[in-house]
CSV table of C-alpha atoms in Angstrom, one decimal:
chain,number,residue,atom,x,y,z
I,1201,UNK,CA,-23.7,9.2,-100.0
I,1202,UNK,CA,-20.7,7.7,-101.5
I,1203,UNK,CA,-19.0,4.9,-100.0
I,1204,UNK,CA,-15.8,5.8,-98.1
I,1205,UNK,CA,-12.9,3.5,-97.7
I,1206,UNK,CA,-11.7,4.0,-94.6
I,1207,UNK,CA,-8.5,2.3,-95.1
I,1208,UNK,CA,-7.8,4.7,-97.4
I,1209,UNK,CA,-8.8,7.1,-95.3
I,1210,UNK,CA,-6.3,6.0,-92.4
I,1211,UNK,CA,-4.1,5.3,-95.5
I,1212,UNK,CA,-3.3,1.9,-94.6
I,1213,UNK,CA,-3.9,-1.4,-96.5
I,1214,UNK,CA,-5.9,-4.5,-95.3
I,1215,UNK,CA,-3.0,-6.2,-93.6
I,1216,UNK,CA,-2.8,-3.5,-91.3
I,1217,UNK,CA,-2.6,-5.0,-87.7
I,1218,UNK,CA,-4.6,-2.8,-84.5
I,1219,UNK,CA,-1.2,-1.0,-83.9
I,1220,UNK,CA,-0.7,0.3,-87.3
I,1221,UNK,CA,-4.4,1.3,-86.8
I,1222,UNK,CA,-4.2,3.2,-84.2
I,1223,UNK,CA,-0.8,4.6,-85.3
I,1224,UNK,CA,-2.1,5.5,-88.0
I,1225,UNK,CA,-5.2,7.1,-86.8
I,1226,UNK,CA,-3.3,8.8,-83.6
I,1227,UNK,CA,-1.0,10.6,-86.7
I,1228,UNK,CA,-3.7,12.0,-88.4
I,1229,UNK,CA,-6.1,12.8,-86.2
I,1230,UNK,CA,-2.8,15.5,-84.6
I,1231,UNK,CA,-2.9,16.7,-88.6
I,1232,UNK,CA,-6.4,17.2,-89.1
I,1233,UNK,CA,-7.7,18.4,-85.4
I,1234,UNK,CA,-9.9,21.0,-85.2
I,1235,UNK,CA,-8.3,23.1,-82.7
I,1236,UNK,CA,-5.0,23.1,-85.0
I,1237,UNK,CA,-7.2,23.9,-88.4
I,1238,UNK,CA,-9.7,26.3,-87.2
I,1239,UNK,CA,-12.8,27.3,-89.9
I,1240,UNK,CA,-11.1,24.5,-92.0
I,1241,UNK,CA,-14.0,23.0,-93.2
I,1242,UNK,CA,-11.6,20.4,-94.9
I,1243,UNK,CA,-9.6,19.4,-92.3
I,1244,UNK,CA,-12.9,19.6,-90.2
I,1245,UNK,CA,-14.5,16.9,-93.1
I,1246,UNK,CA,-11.6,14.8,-92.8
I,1247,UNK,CA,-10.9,14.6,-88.8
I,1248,UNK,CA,-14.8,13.5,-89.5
I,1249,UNK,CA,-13.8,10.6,-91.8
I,1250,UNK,CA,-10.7,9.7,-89.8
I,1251,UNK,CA,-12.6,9.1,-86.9
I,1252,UNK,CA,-15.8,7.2,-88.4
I,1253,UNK,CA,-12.5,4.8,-90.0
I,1254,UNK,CA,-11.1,4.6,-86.5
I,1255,UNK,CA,-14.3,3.6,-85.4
I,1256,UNK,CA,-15.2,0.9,-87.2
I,1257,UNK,CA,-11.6,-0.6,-88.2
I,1258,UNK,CA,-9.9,0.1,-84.5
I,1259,UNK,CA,-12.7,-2.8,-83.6
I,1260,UNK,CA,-11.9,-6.1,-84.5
I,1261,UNK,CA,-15.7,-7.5,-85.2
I,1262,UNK,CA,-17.0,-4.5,-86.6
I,1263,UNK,CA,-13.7,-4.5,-89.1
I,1264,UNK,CA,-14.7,-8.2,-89.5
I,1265,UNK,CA,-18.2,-7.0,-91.3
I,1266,UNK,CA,-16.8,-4.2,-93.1
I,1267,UNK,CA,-14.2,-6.5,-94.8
I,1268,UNK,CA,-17.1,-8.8,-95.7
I,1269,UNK,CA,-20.1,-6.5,-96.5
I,1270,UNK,CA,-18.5,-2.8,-97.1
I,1271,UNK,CA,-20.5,-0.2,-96.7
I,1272,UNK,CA,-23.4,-2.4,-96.0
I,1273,UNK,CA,-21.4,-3.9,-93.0
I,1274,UNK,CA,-23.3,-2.3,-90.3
I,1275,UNK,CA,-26.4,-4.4,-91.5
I,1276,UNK,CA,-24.6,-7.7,-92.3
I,1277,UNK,CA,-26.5,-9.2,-89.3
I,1278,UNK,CA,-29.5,-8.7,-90.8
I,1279,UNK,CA,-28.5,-10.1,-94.2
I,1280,UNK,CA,-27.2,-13.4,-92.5
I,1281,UNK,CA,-31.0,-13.8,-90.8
I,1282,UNK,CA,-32.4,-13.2,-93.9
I,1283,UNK,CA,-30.9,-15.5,-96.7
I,1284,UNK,CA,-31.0,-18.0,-93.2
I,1285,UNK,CA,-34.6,-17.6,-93.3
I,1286,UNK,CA,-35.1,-17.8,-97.2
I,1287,UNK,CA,-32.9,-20.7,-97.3
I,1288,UNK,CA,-35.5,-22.7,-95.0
I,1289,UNK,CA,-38.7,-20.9,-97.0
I,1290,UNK,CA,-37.2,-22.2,-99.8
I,1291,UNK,CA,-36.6,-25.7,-98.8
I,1292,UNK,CA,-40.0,-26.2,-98.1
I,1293,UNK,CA,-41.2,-24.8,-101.3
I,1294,UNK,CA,-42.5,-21.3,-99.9
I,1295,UNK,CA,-41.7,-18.2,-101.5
I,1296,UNK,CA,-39.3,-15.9,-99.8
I,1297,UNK,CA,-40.6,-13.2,-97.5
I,1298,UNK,CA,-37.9,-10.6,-99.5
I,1299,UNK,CA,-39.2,-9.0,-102.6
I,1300,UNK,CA,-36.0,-9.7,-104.9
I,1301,UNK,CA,-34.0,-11.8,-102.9
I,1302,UNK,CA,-33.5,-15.1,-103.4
I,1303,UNK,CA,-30.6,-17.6,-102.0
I,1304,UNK,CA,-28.3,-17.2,-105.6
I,1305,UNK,CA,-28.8,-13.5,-105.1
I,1306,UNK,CA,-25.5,-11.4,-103.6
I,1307,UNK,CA,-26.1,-9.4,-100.7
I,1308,UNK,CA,-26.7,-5.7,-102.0
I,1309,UNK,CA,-29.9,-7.0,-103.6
I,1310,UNK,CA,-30.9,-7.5,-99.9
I,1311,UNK,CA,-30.0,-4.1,-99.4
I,1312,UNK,CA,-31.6,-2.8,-102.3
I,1313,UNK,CA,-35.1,-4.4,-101.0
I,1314,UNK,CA,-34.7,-3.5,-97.5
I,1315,UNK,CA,-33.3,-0.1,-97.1
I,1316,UNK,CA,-34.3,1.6,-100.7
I,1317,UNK,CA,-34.5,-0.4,-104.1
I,1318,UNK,CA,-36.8,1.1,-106.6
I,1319,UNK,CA,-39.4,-1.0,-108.2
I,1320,UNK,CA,-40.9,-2.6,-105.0
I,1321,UNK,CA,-44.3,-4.5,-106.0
I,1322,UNK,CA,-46.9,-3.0,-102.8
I,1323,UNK,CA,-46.1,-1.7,-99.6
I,1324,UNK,CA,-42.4,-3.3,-97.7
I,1325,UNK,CA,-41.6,-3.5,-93.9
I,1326,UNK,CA,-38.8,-1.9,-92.8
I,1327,UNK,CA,-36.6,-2.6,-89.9
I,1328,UNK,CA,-35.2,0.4,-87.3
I,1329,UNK,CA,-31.3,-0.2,-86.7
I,1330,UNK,CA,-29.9,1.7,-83.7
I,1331,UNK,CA,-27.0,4.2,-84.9
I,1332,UNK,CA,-23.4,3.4,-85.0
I,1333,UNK,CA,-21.8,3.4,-81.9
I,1334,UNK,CA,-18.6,5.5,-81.5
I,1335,UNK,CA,-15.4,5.2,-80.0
I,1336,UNK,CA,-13.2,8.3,-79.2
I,1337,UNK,CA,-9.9,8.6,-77.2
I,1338,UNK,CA,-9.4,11.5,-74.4
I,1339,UNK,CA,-6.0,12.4,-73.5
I,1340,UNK,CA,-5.5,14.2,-69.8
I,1341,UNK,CA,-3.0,15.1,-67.7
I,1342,UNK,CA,-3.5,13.4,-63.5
I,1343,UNK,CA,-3.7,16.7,-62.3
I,1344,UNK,CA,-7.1,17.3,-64.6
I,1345,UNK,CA,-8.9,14.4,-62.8
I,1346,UNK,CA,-7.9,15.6,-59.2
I,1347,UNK,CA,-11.2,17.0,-59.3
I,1348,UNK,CA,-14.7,16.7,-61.3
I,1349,UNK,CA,-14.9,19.4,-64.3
I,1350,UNK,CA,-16.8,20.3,-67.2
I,1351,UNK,CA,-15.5,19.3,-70.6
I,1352,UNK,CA,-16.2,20.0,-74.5
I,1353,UNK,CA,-15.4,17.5,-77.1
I,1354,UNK,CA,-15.4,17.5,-81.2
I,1355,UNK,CA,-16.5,14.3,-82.1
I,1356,UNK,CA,-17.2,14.0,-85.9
I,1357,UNK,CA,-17.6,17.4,-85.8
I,1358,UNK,CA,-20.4,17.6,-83.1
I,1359,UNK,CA,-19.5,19.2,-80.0
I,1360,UNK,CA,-19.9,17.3,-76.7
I,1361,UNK,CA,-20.5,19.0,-73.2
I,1362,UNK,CA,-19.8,16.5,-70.5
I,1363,UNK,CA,-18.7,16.0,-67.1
I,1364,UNK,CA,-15.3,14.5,-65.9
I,1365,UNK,CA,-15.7,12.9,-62.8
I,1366,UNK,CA,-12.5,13.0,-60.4
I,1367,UNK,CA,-10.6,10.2,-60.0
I,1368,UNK,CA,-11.6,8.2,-63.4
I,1369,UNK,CA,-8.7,5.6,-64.1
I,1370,UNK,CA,-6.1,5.3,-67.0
I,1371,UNK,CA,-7.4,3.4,-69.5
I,1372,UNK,CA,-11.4,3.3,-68.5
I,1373,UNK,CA,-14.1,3.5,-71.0
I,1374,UNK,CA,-17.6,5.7,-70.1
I,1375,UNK,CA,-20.3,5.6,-72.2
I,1376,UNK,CA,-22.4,8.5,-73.2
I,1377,UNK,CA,-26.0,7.5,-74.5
I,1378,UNK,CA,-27.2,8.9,-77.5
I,1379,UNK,CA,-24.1,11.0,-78.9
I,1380,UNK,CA,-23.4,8.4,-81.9
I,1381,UNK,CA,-24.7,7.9,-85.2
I,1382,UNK,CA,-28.2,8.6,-86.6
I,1383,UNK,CA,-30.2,5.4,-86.2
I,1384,UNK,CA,-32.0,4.0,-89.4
I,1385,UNK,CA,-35.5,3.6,-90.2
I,1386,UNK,CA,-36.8,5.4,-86.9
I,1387,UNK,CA,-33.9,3.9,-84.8
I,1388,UNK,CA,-32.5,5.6,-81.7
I,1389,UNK,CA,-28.6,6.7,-82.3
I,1390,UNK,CA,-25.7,4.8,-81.1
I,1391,UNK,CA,-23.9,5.5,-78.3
I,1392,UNK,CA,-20.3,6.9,-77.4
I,1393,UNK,CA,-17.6,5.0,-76.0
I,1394,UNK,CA,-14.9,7.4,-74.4
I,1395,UNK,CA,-11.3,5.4,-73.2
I,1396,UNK,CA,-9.6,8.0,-70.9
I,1397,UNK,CA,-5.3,7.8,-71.4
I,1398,UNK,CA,-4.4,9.7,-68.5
I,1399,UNK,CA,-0.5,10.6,-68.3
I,1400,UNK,CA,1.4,11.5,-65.0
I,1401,UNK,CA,3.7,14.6,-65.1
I,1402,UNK,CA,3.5,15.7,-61.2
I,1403,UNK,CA,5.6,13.8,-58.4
I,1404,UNK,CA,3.4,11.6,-57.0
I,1405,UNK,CA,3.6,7.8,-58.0
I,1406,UNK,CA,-0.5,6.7,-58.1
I,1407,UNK,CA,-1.1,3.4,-57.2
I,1408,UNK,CA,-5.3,2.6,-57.0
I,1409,UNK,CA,-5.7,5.5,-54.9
I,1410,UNK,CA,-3.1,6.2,-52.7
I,1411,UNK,CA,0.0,8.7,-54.0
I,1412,UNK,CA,3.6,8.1,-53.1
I,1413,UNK,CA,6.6,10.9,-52.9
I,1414,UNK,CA,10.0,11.6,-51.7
I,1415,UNK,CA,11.0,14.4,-49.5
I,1416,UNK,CA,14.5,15.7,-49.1
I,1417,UNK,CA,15.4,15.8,-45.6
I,1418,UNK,CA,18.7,17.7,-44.4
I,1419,UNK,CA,20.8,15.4,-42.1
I,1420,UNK,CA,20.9,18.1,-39.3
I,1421,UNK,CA,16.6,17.9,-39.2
I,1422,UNK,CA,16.7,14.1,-39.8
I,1423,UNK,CA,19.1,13.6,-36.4
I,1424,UNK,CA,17.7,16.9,-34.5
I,1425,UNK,CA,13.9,16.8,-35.1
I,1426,UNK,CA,12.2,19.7,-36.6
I,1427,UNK,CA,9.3,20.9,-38.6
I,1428,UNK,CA,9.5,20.4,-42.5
I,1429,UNK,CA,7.0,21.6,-45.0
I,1430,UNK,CA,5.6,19.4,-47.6
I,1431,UNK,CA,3.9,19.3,-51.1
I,1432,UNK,CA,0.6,17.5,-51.1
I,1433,UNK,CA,-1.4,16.7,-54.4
I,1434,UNK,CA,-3.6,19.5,-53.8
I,1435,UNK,CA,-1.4,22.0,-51.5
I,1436,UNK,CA,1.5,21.7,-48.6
I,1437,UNK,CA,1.5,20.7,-45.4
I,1438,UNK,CA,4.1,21.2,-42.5
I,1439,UNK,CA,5.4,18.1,-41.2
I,1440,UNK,CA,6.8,17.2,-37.7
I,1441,UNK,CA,10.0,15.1,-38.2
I,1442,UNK,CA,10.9,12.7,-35.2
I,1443,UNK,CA,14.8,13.0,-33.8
I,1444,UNK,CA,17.1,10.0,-35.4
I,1445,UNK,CA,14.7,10.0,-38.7
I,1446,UNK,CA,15.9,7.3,-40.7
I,1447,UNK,CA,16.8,7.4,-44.5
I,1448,UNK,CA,13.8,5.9,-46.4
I,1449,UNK,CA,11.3,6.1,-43.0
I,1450,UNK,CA,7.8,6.5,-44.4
I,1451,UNK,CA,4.8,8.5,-42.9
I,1452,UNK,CA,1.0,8.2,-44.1
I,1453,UNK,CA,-0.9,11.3,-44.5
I,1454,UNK,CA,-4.6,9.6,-44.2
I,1455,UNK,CA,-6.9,11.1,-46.7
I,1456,UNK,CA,-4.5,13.3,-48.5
I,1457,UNK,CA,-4.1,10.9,-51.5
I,1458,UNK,CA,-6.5,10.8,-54.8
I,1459,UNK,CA,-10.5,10.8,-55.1
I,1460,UNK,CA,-12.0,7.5,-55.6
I,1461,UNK,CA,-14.3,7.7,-58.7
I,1462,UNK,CA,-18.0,8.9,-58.1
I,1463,UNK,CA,-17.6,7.9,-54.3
I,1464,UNK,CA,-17.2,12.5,-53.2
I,1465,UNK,CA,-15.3,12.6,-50.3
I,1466,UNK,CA,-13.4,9.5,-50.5
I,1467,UNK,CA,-9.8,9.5,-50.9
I,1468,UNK,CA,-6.8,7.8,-50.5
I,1469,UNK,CA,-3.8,8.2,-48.5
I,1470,UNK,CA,-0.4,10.1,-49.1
I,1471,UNK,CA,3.1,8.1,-48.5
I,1472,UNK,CA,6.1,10.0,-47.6
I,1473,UNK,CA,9.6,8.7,-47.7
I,1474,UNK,CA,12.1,11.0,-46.8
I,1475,UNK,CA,15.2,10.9,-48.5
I,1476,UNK,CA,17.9,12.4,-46.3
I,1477,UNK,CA,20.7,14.5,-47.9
I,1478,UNK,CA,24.1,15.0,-46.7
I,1479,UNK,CA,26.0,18.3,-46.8
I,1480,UNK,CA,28.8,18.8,-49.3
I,1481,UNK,CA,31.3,21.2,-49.9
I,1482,UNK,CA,32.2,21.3,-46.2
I,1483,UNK,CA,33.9,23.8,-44.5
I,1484,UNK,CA,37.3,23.1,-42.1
I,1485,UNK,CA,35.1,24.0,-39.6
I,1486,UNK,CA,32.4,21.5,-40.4
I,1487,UNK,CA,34.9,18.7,-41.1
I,1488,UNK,CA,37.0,19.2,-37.7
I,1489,UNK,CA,33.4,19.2,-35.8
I,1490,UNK,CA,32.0,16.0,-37.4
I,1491,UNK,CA,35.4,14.6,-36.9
I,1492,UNK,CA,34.7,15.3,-33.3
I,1493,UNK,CA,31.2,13.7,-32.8
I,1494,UNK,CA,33.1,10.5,-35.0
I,1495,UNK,CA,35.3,10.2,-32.3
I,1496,UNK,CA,32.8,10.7,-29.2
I,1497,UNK,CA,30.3,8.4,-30.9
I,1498,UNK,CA,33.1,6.2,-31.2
I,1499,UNK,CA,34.1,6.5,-27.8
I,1500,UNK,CA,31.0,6.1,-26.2
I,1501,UNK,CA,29.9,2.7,-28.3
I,1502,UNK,CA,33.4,1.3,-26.5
């Protein structure tokens, strides 16, 4: 396989800091997605390479070893043992345990030796390397994570089936065994790292897992009493509002706020404030009748 640059790939150069990365990749990734380029088997090839790039540059240490070994970089550990090891052979006069490799030699004459050179004299051990790990990026909305659902992904073209369990968090990371890259030499594949970015569109402030909201309250319930109805997360509720209900007075609706993750069952509590609005546009009427209770309120807190 030819070697890809992946910072041509992102189409970024080597100074590029992590926010240009993931800029860049965030851009692209839009451009080239599957669901926007069906039976594109370009743009499908290229989401492909934009993500491996991502992958590998959108992770400081791994970036580390590509800019030092290249395509090789996913084995640099392994070079870095080796010449370690030949360096000590060969200070006390022993030969080196690599056909090929010596301590002058570069580093893709390792490579050569341990994952395919020609020439080899007899039979050479090879070493399994578990698959490249991958790192993917799943935008939802709050309301998706209300409750647990079923999922697909495209990741480097593979689809994914997976459950979402309610109430995962903004900004945490699952793993998935198994669902990255093909191991070497017998090894088992890498794993896939998912970050959830989870945006808030509804009217509910989430804090942990409690929810927060304003209701309007008109200023004849709010001194009078009455029954209000209510949006909840998941569906309304009538409310029973206390005579001489303050502006900004709170009630708790136990239980009515979001799931906890993978605890079913468990939720957190819903915060009310009523806002209390006052009538406008009044008529003559209305204005010679609250000038009235003015007056008598005043008269009685003589």
């Amino acid at each position: 396989m030819a070697f890809i640059d992946y910072y041509k790939v992102l189409e970024i150069d080597k100074s590029a800091t992590e926010a240009d990365i993931k800029k860049a990749y965030r851009k692209l990734a839009r451009k080239y997605h599957p669901d926007l380029n069906p039976n594109d088997k370009e743009a499908e090839r290229k989401f492909k390479e934009l993500n491996e790039a991502n992958e590998v540059l959108s992770n400081p240490e791994n970036r580390k070893k590509y800019d030092q070994y290249g395509e090789h970089w996913e084995h640099g550990e392994e070079y870095e043992k080796a010449k370690q090891q030949q360096q000590y052979q060969s200070s006390g006069g022993q030969q080196g345990g690599f056909g090929g490799f010596s301590g002058g030699g570069d580093y893709s004459d390792f490579f050569e030796s341990m994952f395919g050179g020609a020439g080899q004299r007899g039979s050479r051990r090879t070493t399994a390397f578990k698959g490249q790990d991958y790192n993917a990026e799943l935008h939802l909305d709050l309301k998706d994570v209300y409750t647990t659902h079923k999922r697909t992904l495209t990741i480097n073209g593979k689809n994914i089936r997976l459950t979402i369990p309610a109430g995962v968090e903004n900004g945490q990371v699952i793993k998935i065994s198994g669902q990255g890259g093909e191991g070497a030499n017998g090894g088992s594949k890498g794993d896939l790292y998912l970050t959830f970015s989870i945006e808030n569109h509804t009217n509910f402030k989430l804090d942990k897992h409690n929810l927060y909201t304003t209701v309007d309250l008109d200023l004849y319930t709010a001194l009078l009493g009455g029954e209000i109805t209510a949006n909840t997360f998941d569906g309304k509720v009538k409310l029973t509002v206390k005579p001489g209900t303050q502006n900004g007075a709170k009630v708790k609706l136990k239980g009515k706020g979001f799931p906890v993750y993978k605890k079913d069952g468990e939720f957190g509590d819903l915060f009310i404030s009523y806002q209390i609005i006052l009538p406008t546009n009044l008529t003559e009427k209305e204005k010679e009748l609250f000038t009235e209770l003015a007056k008598l309120r005043t008269y009685e807190n003589r």
